[in-house]
Coordinates of C-alpha atoms in Angstrom, one line a residue:
X13 CA 127.9 97.2 111.2
X14 CA 128.9 101.0 111.5
X15 CA 129.1 103.4 108.7
X16 CA 128.7 102.9 105.0
X17 CA 130.0 98.9 105.6
X18 CA 126.7 97.6 104.9
X19 CA 125.6 100.2 102.3
X20 CA 124.4 97.4 100.1
X21 CA 121.3 96.5 101.9
X22 CA 120.0 100.2 100.6
X23 CA 120.8 99.1 97.0
X24 CA 117.2 99.3 95.8
X25 CA 117.2 102.8 97.0
X26 CA 120.6 104.2 95.5
X27 CA 119.2 102.1 92.2
X28 CA 116.0 104.4 92.4
X29 CA 118.1 107.3 93.4
X30 CA 120.3 107.0 90.2
X31 CA 117.5 106.2 87.9
X32 CA 115.5 109.0 88.9
X33 CA 118.6 111.3 88.2
X34 CA 119.4 109.6 85.0
X35 CA 116.0 109.5 83.7
X36 CA 115.4 113.4 84.6
X37 CA 118.7 114.1 82.4
X38 CA 117.2 111.9 79.5
X39 CA 113.9 113.7 79.5
X40 CA 115.4 117.0 79.7
X41 CA 117.5 116.1 76.3
X42 CA 114.5 114.5 74.9
X43 CA 111.7 116.9 76.0
X44 CA 108.3 115.9 76.2
X45 CA 108.5 113.7 73.1
X46 CA 110.3 111.4 75.4
X47 CA 107.6 110.7 77.9
X48 CA 106.9 107.6 76.7
X49 CA 110.2 106.3 76.9
X50 CA 110.8 107.8 80.7
X51 CA 107.8 106.5 81.9
X52 CA 108.5 102.8 80.6
X53 CA 112.0 102.9 82.2
X54 CA 110.6 104.1 85.1
X55 CA 108.5 101.1 85.2
X56 CA 111.5 99.2 84.6
X57 CA 113.2 101.0 87.2
X58 CA 110.8 99.8 89.7
X59 CA 110.7 96.5 88.4
X60 CA 114.7 95.8 89.0
X61 CA 114.0 97.6 92.5
X62 CA 111.7 95.1 93.2
X63 CA 114.3 92.2 92.1
X64 CA 116.6 93.8 94.4
X65 CA 114.3 93.6 97.2
X66 CA 113.0 90.2 96.4
X67 CA 116.8 88.9 96.7
X68 CA 116.4 86.6 99.8
X69 CA 113.0 87.4 100.3
X70 CA 113.1 83.9 102.3
X71 CA 112.5 85.7 105.3
X72 CA 115.7 84.3 106.8
X73 CA 118.5 86.8 108.3
X74 CA 120.1 86.5 105.3
X75 CA 120.1 90.0 103.8
X76 CA 118.9 91.7 107.1
X77 CA 120.4 94.2 109.1
X78 CA 121.3 97.8 109.7
X79 CA 122.9 100.4 107.7
X80 CA 124.4 103.9 107.8
X81 CA 125.0 103.7 111.6
X82 CA 121.6 102.2 112.3
X83 CA 120.1 104.9 110.5
X84 CA 118.6 102.3 107.6
X85 CA 116.8 99.3 108.8
X86 CA 116.0 95.9 106.4
X87 CA 114.1 93.1 107.6
X88 CA 111.0 90.6 106.2
X89 CA 108.8 93.3 107.1
X90 CA 110.4 96.0 105.5
X91 CA 111.0 94.2 102.4
X92 CA 107.5 92.8 102.4
X93 CA 106.3 96.3 102.4
X94 CA 108.5 97.9 99.8
X95 CA 107.6 95.0 97.5
X96 CA 103.7 96.5 98.0
X97 CA 104.7 100.2 97.7
X98 CA 107.0 99.7 94.4
X99 CA 104.1 97.7 93.0
X100 CA 101.1 100.1 94.1
X101 CA 103.7 102.8 91.8
X102 CA 104.7 100.8 89.0
X103 CA 100.9 100.2 88.3
X104 CA 99.6 103.8 88.8
X105 CA 102.5 104.6 86.3
X106 CA 101.3 102.5 83.9
X107 CA 97.7 103.5 84.6
X108 CA 98.7 107.3 84.1
X109 CA 99.8 107.6 80.6
X110 CA 96.5 107.4 78.3
X111 CA 95.0 109.8 80.8
X112 CA 97.4 112.7 80.4
X113 CA 97.9 112.1 77.2
X114 CA 94.1 113.0 76.3
X115 CA 94.3 115.8 79.1
X116 CA 97.4 116.8 76.8
X117 CA 99.8 117.3 79.7
X118 CA 101.7 113.9 79.4
X119 CA 105.3 115.2 80.5
X120 CA 108.4 113.2 81.5
X121 CA 108.6 114.9 84.8
X122 CA 105.5 112.8 85.9
X123 CA 107.2 109.4 86.3
X124 CA 110.2 111.1 87.2
X125 CA 108.3 112.8 90.2
X126 CA 106.6 109.4 91.0
X127 CA 109.9 107.9 91.2
X128 CA 111.3 110.2 93.6
X129 CA 108.4 110.2 95.8
X130 CA 108.5 106.0 95.9
X131 CA 112.4 106.7 96.6
X132 CA 110.8 108.7 99.8
X133 CA 108.5 105.4 100.6
X134 CA 111.2 103.3 100.5
X135 CA 113.0 105.2 103.0
X136 CA 110.2 105.8 105.2
X137 CA 109.8 102.1 105.5
X138 CA 113.2 101.4 106.2
X139 CA 113.3 104.1 108.7
X140 CA 115.3 103.1 111.9
X141 CA 115.7 106.6 113.4
X142 CA 113.2 109.4 113.4
X143 CA 115.8 111.9 111.4
X144 CA 115.8 109.0 108.9
X145 CA 111.6 108.6 109.3
X146 CA 111.3 112.4 108.5
X147 CA 113.8 112.6 105.6
X148 CA 111.8 109.9 103.8
X149 CA 108.3 111.4 104.7
X150 CA 109.6 114.5 103.2
X151 CA 111.0 113.2 99.9
X152 CA 107.9 111.7 99.7
X153 CA 105.7 114.6 100.4
X154 CA 107.4 116.9 98.3
X155 CA 106.9 114.8 95.1
X156 CA 103.3 114.2 95.9
X157 CA 102.4 117.9 96.3
X158 CA 103.6 118.5 92.9
X159 CA 101.5 115.4 91.2
X160 CA 98.7 116.7 92.6
X161 CA 98.9 119.8 91.1
X162 CA 100.1 118.2 87.8
X163 CA 97.3 119.9 85.4
X164 CA 98.2 123.0 86.7
X165 CA 95.5 124.9 84.1
X166 CA 92.7 122.8 86.1
X167 CA 91.4 124.7 88.9
X168 CA 90.5 121.4 90.9
X169 CA 94.1 120.3 90.2
X170 CA 96.2 123.0 91.6
X171 CA 93.4 123.4 94.6
X172 CA 94.1 119.6 95.4
X173 CA 97.9 120.7 95.1
X174 CA 97.8 123.5 97.5
X175 CA 95.1 122.2 100.1
X176 CA 97.5 118.9 100.5
X177 CA 100.8 121.1 100.7
X178 CA 98.9 123.1 103.4
X179 CA 97.9 120.3 105.2
X180 CA 100.6 117.9 104.7
X181 CA 103.0 120.7 105.9
X182 CA 100.9 121.1 109.4
X183 CA 101.6 117.4 109.6
X184 CA 104.8 117.1 109.0
X185 CA 105.3 119.6 111.5
X186 CA 103.3 117.5 114.3
X187 CA 105.8 114.7 113.6
X188 CA 108.8 117.2 114.0
X189 CA 107.9 118.5 117.2
X190 CA 106.8 115.2 118.6
X191 CA 110.1 113.9 117.4
X192 CA 112.1 116.7 119.3
X193 CA 110.1 116.1 122.1
X194 CA 110.8 112.3 122.3
X195 CA 114.7 113.1 121.5
X196 CA 114.7 115.8 124.3
X197 CA 113.6 113.3 127.2
X198 CA 114.9 110.1 125.9
X199 CA 118.3 111.9 124.3
X200 CA 118.5 109.7 121.2
X201 CA 116.6 109.3 117.8
X202 CA 117.8 105.8 116.9
X203 CA 114.6 103.4 117.1
X204 CA 116.9 101.0 119.3
X205 CA 117.9 103.7 121.9
X206 CA 114.1 104.7 122.3
X207 CA 113.1 101.4 122.9
X208 CA 116.1 100.9 125.5
X209 CA 115.2 104.5 127.1
X210 CA 111.7 103.3 127.3
X211 CA 112.2 100.1 129.1
X212 CA 110.7 99.6 132.5
X213 CA 109.0 102.3 134.4
X214 CA 106.7 105.0 133.6
X215 CA 107.6 107.4 130.5
X216 CA 107.6 111.0 131.1
X217 CA 104.6 112.8 130.4
X218 CA 106.8 114.8 127.4
X219 CA 107.6 111.4 126.0
X220 CA 103.8 110.7 125.8
X221 CA 103.1 114.0 124.4
X222 CA 105.6 113.5 121.9
X223 CA 104.4 110.3 121.0
X224 CA 100.8 111.6 120.7
X225 CA 102.0 114.1 117.9
X226 CA 103.9 111.9 116.0
X227 CA 101.1 109.5 116.0
X228 CA 98.8 112.3 114.5
X229 CA 101.0 113.3 112.1
X230 CA 101.2 109.8 110.9
X231 CA 97.6 108.8 111.2
X232 CA 97.2 112.0 108.9
X233 CA 99.4 110.3 106.1
X234 CA 97.0 107.3 106.1
X235 CA 94.1 109.8 105.9
X236 CA 92.2 108.3 109.1
X237 CA 89.9 110.2 111.1
X238 CA 90.0 112.6 112.6
X239 CA 92.8 114.3 110.5
X240 CA 91.2 112.9 106.9
X241 CA 90.0 116.6 106.2
X242 CA 92.5 116.6 103.2
X243 CA 91.2 113.2 101.5
X244 CA 88.1 113.7 99.9
X245 CA 88.7 117.1 98.5
X246 CA 92.2 115.6 96.7
X247 CA 91.3 112.3 96.0
X248 CA 88.4 114.5 93.8
X249 CA 90.7 117.3 92.8
X250 CA 93.9 115.8 91.7
X251 CA 94.1 113.7 88.2
X252 CA 92.3 110.4 88.5
X253 CA 96.0 108.2 87.9
X254 CA 97.5 110.5 90.8
X255 CA 94.5 109.3 92.9
X256 CA 95.0 106.3 92.1
X257 CA 98.7 106.4 93.2
X258 CA 97.6 108.4 96.8
X259 CA 95.2 105.4 97.3
X260 CA 98.0 103.0 97.5
X261 CA 101.7 103.4 97.4
X262 CA 102.1 106.4 99.9
X263 CA 99.2 104.5 102.1
X264 CA 101.6 101.5 102.7
X265 CA 104.4 103.5 103.1
X266 CA 102.9 105.5 106.1
X267 CA 101.3 102.0 107.4
X268 CA 104.7 100.7 106.9
X269 CA 105.8 103.5 108.9
X270 CA 103.3 103.6 111.8
X271 CA 103.5 99.7 112.5
X272 CA 107.5 100.4 112.5
X273 CA 107.2 102.9 115.0
X274 CA 104.5 101.6 117.9
X275 CA 105.7 98.1 117.6
X276 CA 109.9 99.1 117.7
X277 CA 110.7 102.0 119.7
X278 CA 107.6 102.8 121.1
X279 CA 106.5 99.1 121.7
X280 CA 107.2 99.4 125.6
X281 CA 104.6 102.4 125.4
X282 CA 101.9 99.8 124.3
X283 CA 99.5 100.8 126.8
X284 CA 99.7 104.9 125.9
X285 CA 99.7 104.4 122.3
X286 CA 97.0 101.5 122.5
X287 CA 94.3 104.0 123.3
X288 CA 95.3 106.0 120.3
X289 CA 95.4 103.6 117.9
X290 CA 91.7 102.5 119.3
X291 CA 90.1 105.6 118.9
X292 CA 91.7 106.5 115.7
X293 CA 90.2 102.9 114.1
X294 CA 86.9 103.1 115.6
X295 CA 86.7 107.0 114.6
X296 CA 87.9 106.1 110.8
X297 CA 85.7 103.2 110.3
X298 CA 82.8 104.8 111.4
X299 CA 83.2 108.0 109.7
X300 CA 83.9 106.1 106.5
X301 CA 81.2 104.1 106.4
X302 CA 78.5 107.1 107.2
X303 CA 80.1 109.8 105.6
X304 CA 80.2 108.0 102.2
X305 CA 76.5 106.6 101.8
X306 CA 75.2 110.2 100.6
X307 CA 78.3 110.7 97.7
X308 CA 77.6 111.0 94.3
X309 CA 81.3 111.4 92.9
X310 CA 82.6 107.9 92.7
X311 CA 86.3 109.6 93.6
X312 CA 85.0 111.3 96.9
X313 CA 83.5 107.8 97.4
X314 CA 86.6 106.3 97.0
X315 CA 88.2 108.8 99.6
X316 CA 85.4 108.1 102.4
X317 CA 86.0 104.4 101.4
X318 CA 89.9 104.6 102.3
X319 CA 88.9 106.2 105.3
X320 CA 87.1 103.3 106.6
X321 CA 89.7 100.7 105.3
X322 CA 92.8 102.3 107.1
X323 CA 90.1 102.4 110.5
X324 CA 90.0 98.5 109.9
X325 CA 93.9 98.0 109.6
X326 CA 94.7 100.2 112.4
X327 CA 92.2 98.0 114.8
X328 CA 94.5 95.2 113.7
X329 CA 97.4 97.3 114.5
X330 CA 95.8 98.4 117.8
X331 CA 95.9 94.7 118.9
X332 CA 99.6 94.8 119.2
X333 CA 100.4 91.0 118.8
X334 CA 101.9 89.2 116.0
X335 CA 98.5 88.3 114.8
X336 CA 97.6 91.8 114.8
X337 CA 100.7 93.0 112.0
X338 CA 100.0 90.0 110.1
X339 CA 96.3 91.0 109.7
X340 CA 97.9 94.4 108.7
X341 CA 100.1 92.8 106.0
X342 CA 97.3 90.8 104.4
X343 CA 95.1 93.5 104.4
X344 CA 97.2 96.0 102.7
X345 CA 98.2 93.5 100.3
X346 CA 94.3 92.9 99.5
X347 CA 93.8 96.2 99.3
X348 CA 96.2 97.7 97.0
X349 CA 94.6 95.1 94.5
X350 CA 91.1 96.5 95.1
X351 CA 92.1 100.0 95.0
X352 CA 93.9 99.5 91.6
X353 CA 91.2 97.6 90.4
X354 CA 88.5 100.2 91.2
X355 CA 90.7 102.9 89.8
X356 CA 91.3 101.2 86.6
X357 CA 87.5 101.1 86.0
X358 CA 87.1 104.4 86.8
X359 CA 89.5 105.5 84.2
X360 CA 87.7 104.0 81.9
X361 CA 84.6 106.1 82.6
X362 CA 84.8 108.5 79.5
X363 CA 82.5 110.0 76.8
X364 CA 83.5 111.6 74.0
X365 CA 87.1 111.5 75.8
X366 CA 85.8 113.5 78.8
X367 CA 86.2 111.7 82.2
X368 CA 83.1 111.5 83.7
X369 CA 82.7 110.7 87.7
X370 CA 79.3 110.5 89.2
X371 CA 77.8 107.0 90.2
X372 CA 74.8 107.6 88.0
X373 CA 76.9 107.3 84.8
X374 CA 77.4 103.4 85.7
X375 CA 74.0 102.8 85.1
X376 CA 73.7 100.1 83.0
X377 CA 76.8 99.2 82.2
X378 CA 76.2 95.3 83.0
X379 CA 74.6 95.3 80.2
X380 CA 76.9 97.7 77.8
X381 CA 80.3 96.8 79.0
X382 CA 79.7 93.2 81.1
X383 CA 83.4 92.5 81.6
X384 CA 84.0 95.6 82.8
X385 CA 81.0 95.9 84.9
X386 CA 82.2 92.4 86.3
X387 CA 85.7 93.2 87.5
X388 CA 84.0 96.3 89.2
X389 CA 81.6 94.3 90.7
X390 CA 84.4 91.9 92.0
X391 CA 86.1 95.1 93.8
X392 CA 82.7 96.4 95.0
X393 CA 82.0 92.9 96.5
X394 CA 85.6 92.6 98.2
X395 CA 85.6 95.9 99.6
X396 CA 82.0 95.0 101.3
X397 CA 83.8 92.2 102.6
X398 CA 81.4 89.4 101.0
X399 CA 82.9 85.9 101.1
X400 CA 84.6 84.4 99.3
X401 CA 86.3 87.3 97.7
X402 CA 89.6 88.6 99.4
X403 CA 88.2 91.7 101.4
X404 CA 86.2 89.4 103.3
X405 CA 89.6 87.4 104.5
X406 CA 91.2 90.6 105.2
X407 CA 88.6 91.9 107.4
X408 CA 88.0 88.7 109.0
X409 CA 92.0 88.8 110.0
X410 CA 91.9 92.0 111.7
X411 CA 88.7 91.3 113.7
X412 CA 90.2 87.9 114.9
X413 CA 93.2 90.1 116.0
X414 CA 91.3 92.5 117.8
X415 CA 89.3 89.8 119.4
X416 CA 92.3 87.8 120.6
X417 CA 93.5 91.1 122.0
X418 CA 90.0 91.7 123.6
X419 CA 89.0 94.5 122.1
X420 CA 85.7 93.3 122.1
X421 CA 83.8 96.6 121.7
X422 CA 86.2 98.0 118.8
X423 CA 86.1 95.3 117.0
X424 CA 81.8 95.0 117.1
X425 CA 81.9 98.7 116.2
X426 CA 84.2 98.2 113.3
X427 CA 81.9 95.0 112.1
X428 CA 78.8 97.3 112.4
X429 CA 80.6 99.7 110.3
X430 CA 81.8 97.1 107.8
X431 CA 78.1 96.0 107.0
X432 CA 76.6 100.2 106.8
X433 CA 79.3 100.5 104.5
X434 CA 78.3 97.4 102.5
X435 CA 75.4 99.8 101.3
X436 CA 77.3 102.0 99.3
X437 CA 79.4 99.5 97.7
X438 CA 76.4 97.2 96.9
X439 CA 74.7 100.4 95.6
X440 CA 77.0 100.3 92.7
X441 CA 76.2 97.3 91.5
X442 CA 72.7 97.6 91.9
X443 CA 73.2 100.8 89.5
X444 CA 75.3 98.7 87.0
X445 CA 73.1 95.8 86.5
X446 CA 69.3 97.0 87.7
X447 CA 69.0 101.0 86.6
X448 CA 68.1 102.5 83.4
X449 CA 71.0 102.8 80.9
X450 CA 72.9 105.7 80.7
X451 CA 75.0 106.9 77.7
X452 CA 77.5 104.6 76.9
X453 CA 81.1 104.8 77.8
X454 CA 83.9 105.3 74.8
X455 CA 85.4 102.1 73.7
X456 CA 87.6 100.2 73.4
X457 CA 88.8 100.2 77.1
X458 CA 92.6 101.0 77.0
X459 CA 94.5 97.8 77.0
X460 CA 96.4 98.9 80.0
X461 CA 93.1 99.5 81.9
X462 CA 91.7 95.9 80.7
X463 CA 94.6 94.1 81.9
X464 CA 94.7 95.8 85.5
X465 CA 91.0 95.1 85.8
X466 CA 91.3 91.4 84.8
X467 CA 94.5 90.6 86.9
X468 CA 92.6 92.4 90.1
X469 CA 89.6 90.6 89.2
X470 CA 91.4 87.4 88.9
X471 CA 93.4 88.0 92.3
X472 CA 90.2 88.7 94.5
X473 CA 88.5 85.5 93.2
X474 CA 89.6 82.9 92.8
X475 CA 93.3 83.3 93.0
X476 CA 93.2 84.6 96.8
X477 CA 91.3 82.0 98.3
X478 CA 93.1 79.2 96.6
X479 CA 96.6 80.5 97.8
X480 CA 95.4 82.0 101.1
X481 CA 97.5 79.7 103.2
X482 CA 101.1 80.7 101.3
X483 CA 100.0 84.5 101.7
X484 CA 99.2 84.1 105.4
X485 CA 102.4 82.3 106.1
X486 CA 104.4 85.1 104.4
X487 CA 102.9 87.6 106.3
X488 CA 103.3 85.7 109.3
X489 CA 107.2 85.4 108.7
X490 CA 107.3 89.2 107.9
X491 CA 105.1 89.8 111.3
X492 CA 107.5 87.7 113.4
X493 CA 110.5 90.2 112.7
X494 CA 109.0 92.5 115.9
X495 CA 108.8 89.4 117.9
X496 CA 111.8 87.5 117.1
X497 CA 113.9 89.9 119.6

């Protein structure tokens, strides 16, 4: 369909845009006293958006197609990734309230900004054109620059926001320059048009250069090496709930966009982009494992952990196969749970109301707060890839996809990096259970954090192993969208 005929496909995005504007007006009229109401309505809005996406999530052709003259695409893959991104954003808002109230900066603008960023993520995920890609990317980025510096009286938060803005602007320029080169040589910005233009024959050098620039910018957005430099500083400096947001929702959106770009318009250039993705995957997995070993700040450690995890995910993408895309979807679903569970524990690390962030602060937690220690232990074991926790199956799927694509050496390096990386995850468990007890954290733990910790731990074990088969089948059907044409 052409024009606005199929606008209903974008109903989740339209709803989020209207909701964000309405909540902004509500917040302006009620002031900071309305922050709780705006926050609750923001979470409810994301819930409604998830229901709108979930409609017809039977992965059939119903409810799939393009809208707005082919600029916007909805299929089983985009729906799956939107559900993960919306869930990550909603959890980030829920986990933010108590932190910002204690910090004295709980304002209605925060949930509205997260809603706008999520709208940008959704547009990114459904991009079917280089222009839509850039529009969604900028809408997401502008809102995230602001929330990174949301504690404007805190020097670390302000520094994190400025660094993220400057480096993010460089990445956006790289994508824009690459997109302009691709358009110059292909004569179109539409993904279907680009795929048709690249079918058969050797691509012009200019297109390959443009592709490398686009990939570089997207790799920055998922914080993979060698474009990871912003991650440790922004993770450490940004308010902890914002770091929790950064660790999940924007990564899911950027990774979804990366998959859509390489498996869609640039799929005929597989030989060219595979080399780039393999190099990035190996660099990220190795650097994420090695650089994290000496970290003492748990937020910086999680930053390097995310760099390593993105390396494993990209290894699955580098396979360029149905199994590879499936492994990416499954891994990101598991990573979402591991990450929010870990950050719920980090947000509960408070003494006399002040946040503490060093790993040594966890000493003796297993004796003082056994349930919190158990939840964090499950998250750490899962990130280390220890069976039978969910993280093990995520890594196993990625490595099997790489091996089936004959990426033997990159897969072997990633496995070794995973073994090295297990050290710093297990170190946290050792500190909690075997080191001399440090001063106790404030009690009781916030109800929201307790729920997130408990649900995350249960999902990682035993829920995921029990329901692994249906989860894999759902991811398989979503991955098929790239191979059914």
